Amino acid sequence: MANETMNLNTPILTLDSDTVLETAQSKADLIWHDIQNAYRTRKILTGILGGIEKTEAGSLIAIIYYKDYRAVIPISEMMINLIQDETHDYGDFSLRQNKVLNNMLGCEIDFVIKGLDTKSRSIVASRKDAMLKKRQIFYFDQDSSGQNKIHEDRIVQARVIAVAEKVVRAEIFGVETSILARDLSFDWLGDARERFQVGEHILVRILAIQGDSPETLSIHADVKSVEGNTSKENLKNCRVQGKYAGTVEDIHKGTVFVRLELGVNAIAHSCYDSRTVGKKDKVSFVVTHIDEERNVAVGIITRIIKQNI
């Protein structure tokens, strides 16, 4: 038994005599030491939302993975603020929370450690505390020039935490905001899920900031003003009576929204093909006139080149 202890404590002899090889245990010990320091200093850590579970009492908990360690965040500490009143009665509250968490799986989460168990090396944390701390630092504390780090019209990096067909949910330095499809791109965007993924980082422009405290803070942001409008320039290459290939991005109240291959937004109110046009169909489009005020080509779908089955 003494020999086994001695072997575990003896440094591993490597092929390069100057190299110290770390074992999995020594790496884990070092990470746990960093976690303990973060707990004492209330440092904000970042992990991945990797799971959703229910406790024996039936409460939802989020499972965050940080450098191979598992942290538990109670649903009450996840900062999921759902309106619950007579005008927003969308069913069971816990089911709605579960749905929100499901959409967030795989995203980055900031958290502050609230409690540790050294023996079992278990962690209990709070996303809410981390978000409020970040809000104070970036939206209210001022730099040496007397300006807030984040202010209106500033371009900042944001995390994509959830994506639906017509909206992207982003977390911008402690504040969650929904960016609608019309604010994501100047291009017709039929499905935001084709361009944005949970977990990625995107650039956004801060359009408006409301609230006089971290608890009441809300923001409005967009993506399209950062990317710019290429359709406006491409429209110069579009000719009336010209025929172009395009893809149907959306259909709404009889209007078909087409993205032409030459990088132009187009709308059609009629289709000469006997088949019913659908989203993602490849079509042939004839331009009848140019709407320069809206930066779109207006025309007719002459035929469906390839249907999206």
PDB file of N, CA, C and O in Angstrom, residues 141-189:
ATOM      1  N   ASP A 141     -21.453  51.405 -15.097  1.00  0.00           N
ATOM      2  CA  ASP A 141     -20.135  51.908 -14.695  1.00  0.00           C
ATOM      3  C   ASP A 141     -19.495  52.654 -15.863  1.00  0.00           C
ATOM      4  O   ASP A 141     -19.610  52.226 -17.019  1.00  0.00           O
ATOM      5  N   GLN A 142     -18.803  53.743 -15.559  1.00  0.00           N
ATOM      6  CA  GLN A 142     -18.209  54.563 -16.599  1.00  0.00           C
ATOM      7  C   GLN A 142     -16.702  54.337 -16.695  1.00  0.00           C
ATOM      8  O   GLN A 142     -16.047  54.015 -15.702  1.00  0.00           O
ATOM      9  N   ASP A 143     -16.167  54.515 -17.897  1.00  0.00           N
ATOM     10  CA  ASP A 143     -14.720  54.376 -18.078  1.00  0.00           C
ATOM     11  C   ASP A 143     -14.018  55.697 -17.766  1.00  0.00           C
ATOM     12  O   ASP A 143     -14.644  56.648 -17.282  1.00  0.00           O
ATOM     13  N   SER A 144     -12.728  55.768 -18.060  1.00  0.00           N
ATOM     14  CA  SER A 144     -11.936  56.958 -17.719  1.00  0.00           C
ATOM     15  C   SER A 144     -12.411  58.215 -18.441  1.00  0.00           C
ATOM     16  O   SER A 144     -12.182  59.340 -17.978  1.00  0.00           O
ATOM     17  N   SER A 145     -13.094  58.025 -19.583  1.00  0.00           N
ATOM     18  CA  SER A 145     -13.601  59.183 -20.333  1.00  0.00           C
ATOM     19  C   SER A 145     -14.983  59.626 -19.861  1.00  0.00           C
ATOM     20  O   SER A 145     -15.555  60.583 -20.395  1.00  0.00           O
ATOM     21  N   GLY A 146     -15.525  58.911 -18.867  1.00  0.00           N
ATOM     22  CA  GLY A 146     -16.839  59.256 -18.336  1.00  0.00           C
ATOM     23  C   GLY A 146     -18.002  58.689 -19.132  1.00  0.00           C
ATOM     24  O   GLY A 146     -19.145  59.110 -18.970  1.00  0.00           O
ATOM     25  N   GLN A 147     -17.714  57.707 -19.976  1.00  0.00           N
ATOM     26  CA  GLN A 147     -18.759  57.110 -20.810  1.00  0.00           C
ATOM     27  C   GLN A 147     -18.994  55.662 -20.420  1.00  0.00           C
ATOM     28  O   GLN A 147     -18.084  54.969 -19.976  1.00  0.00           O
ATOM     29  N   ASN A 148     -20.246  55.208 -20.587  1.00  0.00           N
ATOM     30  CA  ASN A 148     -20.557  53.805 -20.337  1.00  0.00           C
ATOM     31  C   ASN A 148     -19.894  52.938 -21.404  1.00  0.00           C
ATOM     32  O   ASN A 148     -19.766  53.339 -22.560  1.00  0.00           O
ATOM     33  N   LYS A 149     -19.488  51.730 -21.008  1.00  0.00           N
ATOM     34  CA  LYS A 149     -18.828  50.835 -21.967  1.00  0.00           C
ATOM     35  C   LYS A 149     -19.752  50.483 -23.126  1.00  0.00           C
ATOM     36  O   LYS A 149     -19.326  50.354 -24.266  1.00  0.00           O
ATOM     37  N   ILE A 150     -21.036  50.291 -22.831  1.00  0.00           N
ATOM     38  CA  ILE A 150     -22.023  50.024 -23.879  1.00  0.00           C
ATOM     39  C   ILE A 150     -23.018  51.167 -23.904  1.00  0.00           C
ATOM     40  O   ILE A 150     -23.615  51.515 -22.891  1.00  0.00           O
ATOM     41  N   HIS A 151     -23.176  51.748 -25.075  1.00  0.00           N
ATOM     42  CA  HIS A 151     -24.090  52.871 -25.250  1.00  0.00           C
ATOM     43  C   HIS A 151     -24.760  52.741 -26.611  1.00  0.00           C
ATOM     44  O   HIS A 151     -24.378  51.897 -27.434  1.00  0.00           O
ATOM     45  N   GLU A 152     -25.761  53.558 -26.857  1.00  0.00           N
ATOM     46  CA  GLU A 152     -26.501  53.489 -28.121  1.00  0.00           C
ATOM     47  C   GLU A 152     -25.573  53.741 -29.308  1.00  0.00           C
ATOM     48  O   GLU A 152     -24.672  54.570 -29.242  1.00  0.00           O
ATOM     49  N   ASP A 153     -25.772  52.995 -30.360  1.00  0.00           N
ATOM     50  CA  ASP A 153     -25.035  53.048 -31.624  1.00  0.00           C
ATOM     51  C   ASP A 153     -23.680  52.348 -31.557  1.00  0.00           C
ATOM     52  O   ASP A 153     -22.947  52.337 -32.544  1.00  0.00           O
ATOM     53  N   ARG A 154     -23.351  51.722 -30.423  1.00  0.00           N
ATOM     54  CA  ARG A 154     -22.091  50.990 -30.366  1.00  0.00           C
ATOM     55  C   ARG A 154     -22.286  49.576 -30.922  1.00  0.00           C
ATOM     56  O   ARG A 154     -23.314  48.941 -30.695  1.00  0.00           O
ATOM     57  N   ILE A 155     -21.278  49.092 -31.658  1.00  0.00           N
ATOM     58  CA  ILE A 155     -21.293  47.730 -32.159  1.00  0.00           C
ATOM     59  C   ILE A 155     -20.576  46.832 -31.156  1.00  0.00           C
ATOM     60  O   ILE A 155     -19.452  47.119 -30.753  1.00  0.00           O
ATOM     61  N   VAL A 156     -21.248  45.771 -30.734  1.00  0.00           N
ATOM     62  CA  VAL A 156     -20.698  44.870 -29.722  1.00  0.00           C
ATOM     63  C   VAL A 156     -20.915  43.426 -30.151  1.00  0.00           C
ATOM     64  O   VAL A 156     -21.708  43.136 -31.052  1.00  0.00           O
ATOM     65  N   GLN A 157     -20.216  42.535 -29.496  1.00  0.00           N
ATOM     66  CA  GLN A 157     -20.385  41.107 -29.761  1.00  0.00           C
ATOM     67  C   GLN A 157     -21.490  40.550 -28.867  1.00  0.00           C
ATOM     68  O   GLN A 157     -21.615  40.940 -27.707  1.00  0.00           O
ATOM     69  N   ALA A 158     -22.279  39.655 -29.425  1.00  0.00           N
ATOM     70  CA  ALA A 158     -23.390  39.064 -28.678  1.00  0.00           C
ATOM     71  C   ALA A 158     -23.372  37.548 -28.840  1.00  0.00           C
ATOM     72  O   ALA A 158     -22.832  37.017 -29.814  1.00  0.00           O
ATOM     73  N   ARG A 159     -23.967  36.864 -27.876  1.00  0.00           N
ATOM     74  CA  ARG A 159     -24.096  35.408 -27.950  1.00  0.00           C
ATOM     75  C   ARG A 159     -25.490  35.046 -28.444  1.00  0.00           C
ATOM     76  O   ARG A 159     -26.480  35.591 -27.981  1.00  0.00           O
ATOM     77  N   VAL A 160     -25.559  34.111 -29.368  1.00  0.00           N
ATOM     78  CA  VAL A 160     -26.849  33.572 -29.795  1.00  0.00           C
ATOM     79  C   VAL A 160     -27.233  32.479 -28.802  1.00  0.00           C
ATOM     80  O   VAL A 160     -26.527  31.486 -28.656  1.00  0.00           O
ATOM     81  N   ILE A 161     -28.358  32.667 -28.095  1.00  0.00           N
ATOM     82  CA  ILE A 161     -28.756  31.693 -27.086  1.00  0.00           C
ATOM     83  C   ILE A 161     -30.001  30.897 -27.490  1.00  0.00           C
ATOM     84  O   ILE A 161     -30.303  29.870 -26.877  1.00  0.00           O
ATOM     85  N   ALA A 162     -30.711  31.358 -28.512  1.00  0.00           N
ATOM     86  CA  ALA A 162     -31.867  30.609 -29.017  1.00  0.00           C
ATOM     87  C   ALA A 162     -32.218  31.130 -30.403  1.00  0.00           C
ATOM     88  O   ALA A 162     -32.049  32.319 -30.681  1.00  0.00           O
ATOM     89  N   VAL A 163     -32.698  30.230 -31.254  1.00  0.00           N
ATOM     90  CA  VAL A 163     -33.062  30.618 -32.623  1.00  0.00           C
ATOM     91  C   VAL A 163     -34.393  29.973 -32.993  1.00  0.00           C
ATOM     92  O   VAL A 163     -34.588  28.775 -32.808  1.00  0.00           O
ATOM     93  N   ALA A 164     -35.300  30.788 -33.519  1.00  0.00           N
ATOM     94  CA  ALA A 164     -36.560  30.290 -34.065  1.00  0.00           C
ATOM     95  C   ALA A 164     -36.649  30.758 -35.518  1.00  0.00           C
ATOM     96  O   ALA A 164     -35.737  31.417 -36.024  1.00  0.00           O
ATOM     97  N   GLU A 165     -37.723  30.417 -36.200  1.00  0.00           N
ATOM     98  CA  GLU A 165     -37.841  30.716 -37.629  1.00  0.00           C
ATOM     99  C   GLU A 165     -37.740  32.212 -37.909  1.00  0.00           C
ATOM    100  O   GLU A 165     -37.070  32.638 -38.850  1.00  0.00           O
ATOM    101  N   LYS A 166     -38.385  33.026 -37.075  1.00  0.00           N
ATOM    102  CA  LYS A 166     -38.473  34.457 -37.349  1.00  0.00           C
ATOM    103  C   LYS A 166     -37.787  35.330 -36.298  1.00  0.00           C
ATOM    104  O   LYS A 166     -37.964  36.560 -36.310  1.00  0.00           O
ATOM    105  N   VAL A 167     -37.020  34.739 -35.422  1.00  0.00           N
ATOM    106  CA  VAL A 167     -36.403  35.547 -34.363  1.00  0.00           C
ATOM    107  C   VAL A 167     -35.142  34.871 -33.832  1.00  0.00           C
ATOM    108  O   VAL A 167     -35.050  33.637 -33.802  1.00  0.00           O
ATOM    109  N   VAL A 168     -34.182  35.697 -33.453  1.00  0.00           N
ATOM    110  CA  VAL A 168     -32.971  35.231 -32.776  1.00  0.00           C
ATOM    111  C   VAL A 168     -32.932  35.853 -31.392  1.00  0.00           C
ATOM    112  O   VAL A 168     -33.141  37.062 -31.245  1.00  0.00           O
ATOM    113  N   ARG A 169     -32.717  35.008 -30.394  1.00  0.00           N
ATOM    114  CA  ARG A 169     -32.577  35.497 -29.022  1.00  0.00           C
ATOM    115  C   ARG A 169     -31.089  35.629 -28.717  1.00  0.00           C
ATOM    116  O   ARG A 169     -30.320  34.676 -28.870  1.00  0.00           O
ATOM    117  N   ALA A 170     -30.675  36.848 -28.337  1.00  0.00           N
ATOM    118  CA  ALA A 170     -29.259  37.105 -28.091  1.00  0.00           C
ATOM    119  C   ALA A 170     -29.048  37.590 -26.668  1.00  0.00           C
ATOM    120  O   ALA A 170     -29.918  38.253 -26.084  1.00  0.00           O
ATOM    121  N   GLU A 171     -27.902  37.231 -26.122  1.00  0.00           N
ATOM    122  CA  GLU A 171     -27.504  37.736 -24.802  1.00  0.00           C
ATOM    123  C   GLU A 171     -26.334  38.685 -25.007  1.00  0.00           C
ATOM    124  O   GLU A 171     -25.303  38.307 -25.552  1.00  0.00           O
ATOM    125  N   ILE A 172     -26.531  39.942 -24.612  1.00  0.00           N
ATOM    126  CA  ILE A 172     -25.547  40.990 -24.869  1.00  0.00           C
ATOM    127  C   ILE A 172     -25.058  41.546 -23.535  1.00  0.00           C
ATOM    128  O   ILE A 172     -25.703  42.399 -22.919  1.00  0.00           O
ATOM    129  N   PHE A 173     -23.955  40.998 -23.058  1.00  0.00           N
ATOM    130  CA  PHE A 173     -23.341  41.432 -21.806  1.00  0.00           C
ATOM    131  C   PHE A 173     -24.361  41.505 -20.660  1.00  0.00           C
ATOM    132  O   PHE A 173     -24.547  42.541 -20.027  1.00  0.00           O
ATOM    133  N   GLY A 174     -25.039  40.397 -20.454  1.00  0.00           N
ATOM    134  CA  GLY A 174     -25.947  40.292 -19.315  1.00  0.00           C
ATOM    135  C   GLY A 174     -27.388  40.640 -19.599  1.00  0.00           C
ATOM    136  O   GLY A 174     -28.235  40.527 -18.714  1.00  0.00           O
ATOM    137  N   VAL A 175     -27.696  41.056 -20.802  1.00  0.00           N
ATOM    138  CA  VAL A 175     -29.074  41.419 -21.154  1.00  0.00           C
ATOM    139  C   VAL A 175     -29.536  40.562 -22.330  1.00  0.00           C
ATOM    140  O   VAL A 175     -28.859  40.492 -23.351  1.00  0.00           O
ATOM    141  N   GLU A 176     -30.686  39.924 -22.171  1.00  0.00           N
ATOM    142  CA  GLU A 176     -31.266  39.157 -23.272  1.00  0.00           C
ATOM    143  C   GLU A 176     -32.195  40.049 -24.084  1.00  0.00           C
ATOM    144  O   GLU A 176     -32.930  40.870 -23.529  1.00  0.00           O
ATOM    145  N   THR A 177     -32.151  39.880 -25.406  1.00  0.00           N
ATOM    146  CA  THR A 177     -33.064  40.627 -26.269  1.00  0.00           C
ATOM    147  C   THR A 177     -33.403  39.778 -27.480  1.00  0.00           C
ATOM    148  O   THR A 177     -32.598  38.949 -27.924  1.00  0.00           O
ATOM    149  N   SER A 178     -34.602  39.973 -28.005  1.00  0.00           N
ATOM    150  CA  SER A 178     -35.042  39.259 -29.203  1.00  0.00           C
ATOM    151  C   SER A 178     -34.836  40.150 -30.424  1.00  0.00           C
ATOM    152  O   SER A 178     -35.228  41.321 -30.418  1.00  0.00           O
ATOM    153  N   ILE A 179     -34.199  39.603 -31.455  1.00  0.00           N
ATOM    154  CA  ILE A 179     -33.979  40.335 -32.698  1.00  0.00           C
ATOM    155  C   ILE A 179     -34.829  39.678 -33.781  1.00  0.00           C
ATOM    156  O   ILE A 179     -34.617  38.519 -34.135  1.00  0.00           O
ATOM    157  N   LEU A 180     -35.811  40.408 -34.274  1.00  0.00           N
ATOM    158  CA  LEU A 180     -36.741  39.868 -35.263  1.00  0.00           C
ATOM    159  C   LEU A 180     -36.065  39.725 -36.620  1.00  0.00           C
ATOM    160  O   LEU A 180     -35.056  40.373 -36.905  1.00  0.00           O
ATOM    161  N   ALA A 181     -36.648  38.887 -37.483  1.00  0.00           N
ATOM    162  CA  ALA A 181     -36.068  38.583 -38.788  1.00  0.00           C
ATOM    163  C   ALA A 181     -35.810  39.849 -39.603  1.00  0.00           C
ATOM    164  O   ALA A 181     -34.797  39.954 -40.287  1.00  0.00           O
ATOM    165  N   ARG A 182     -36.716  40.807 -39.506  1.00  0.00           N
ATOM    166  CA  ARG A 182     -36.548  42.044 -40.301  1.00  0.00           C
ATOM    167  C   ARG A 182     -35.344  42.863 -39.853  1.00  0.00           C
ATOM    168  O   ARG A 182     -34.867  43.730 -40.592  1.00  0.00           O
ATOM    169  N   ASP A 183     -34.845  42.601 -38.631  1.00  0.00           N
ATOM    170  CA  ASP A 183     -33.674  43.313 -38.126  1.00  0.00           C
ATOM    171  C   ASP A 183     -32.396  42.485 -38.218  1.00  0.00           C
ATOM    172  O   ASP A 183     -31.328  42.935 -37.798  1.00  0.00           O
ATOM    173  N   LEU A 184     -32.508  41.277 -38.769  1.00  0.00           N
ATOM    174  CA  LEU A 184     -31.341  40.400 -38.871  1.00  0.00           C
ATOM    175  C   LEU A 184     -30.574  40.606 -40.161  1.00  0.00           C
ATOM    176  O   LEU A 184     -29.352  40.414 -40.207  1.00  0.00           O
ATOM    177  N   SER A 185     -31.282  40.973 -41.232  1.00  0.00           N
ATOM    178  CA  SER A 185     -30.621  41.101 -42.528  1.00  0.00           C
ATOM    179  C   SER A 185     -31.461  41.963 -43.455  1.00  0.00           C
ATOM    180  O   SER A 185     -32.696  41.972 -43.360  1.00  0.00           O
ATOM    181  N   PHE A 186     -30.786  42.692 -44.358  1.00  0.00           N
ATOM    182  CA  PHE A 186     -31.512  43.413 -45.402  1.00  0.00           C
ATOM    183  C   PHE A 186     -32.025  42.440 -46.464  1.00  0.00           C
ATOM    184  O   PHE A 186     -32.955  42.745 -47.203  1.00  0.00           O
ATOM    185  N   ASP A 187     -31.395  41.267 -46.554  1.00  0.00           N
ATOM    186  CA  ASP A 187     -31.863  40.229 -47.469  1.00  0.00           C
ATOM    187  C   ASP A 187     -33.160  39.626 -46.940  1.00  0.00           C
ATOM    188  O   ASP A 187     -33.386  39.600 -45.725  1.00  0.00           O
ATOM    189  N   TRP A 188     -34.012  39.138 -47.859  1.00  0.00           N
ATOM    190  CA  TRP A 188     -35.159  38.360 -47.404  1.00  0.00           C
ATOM    191  C   TRP A 188     -34.641  37.161 -46.613  1.00  0.00           C
ATOM    192  O   TRP A 188     -33.755  36.442 -47.080  1.00  0.00           O
ATOM    193  N   LEU A 189     -35.171  36.947 -45.446  1.00  0.00           N
ATOM    194  CA  LEU A 189     -34.711  35.853 -44.593  1.00  0.00           C
ATOM    195  C   LEU A 189     -35.922  35.032 -44.176  1.00  0.00           C
ATOM    196  O   LEU A 189     -36.661  35.404 -43.261  1.00  0.00           O
TER     197      LEU A 189
END
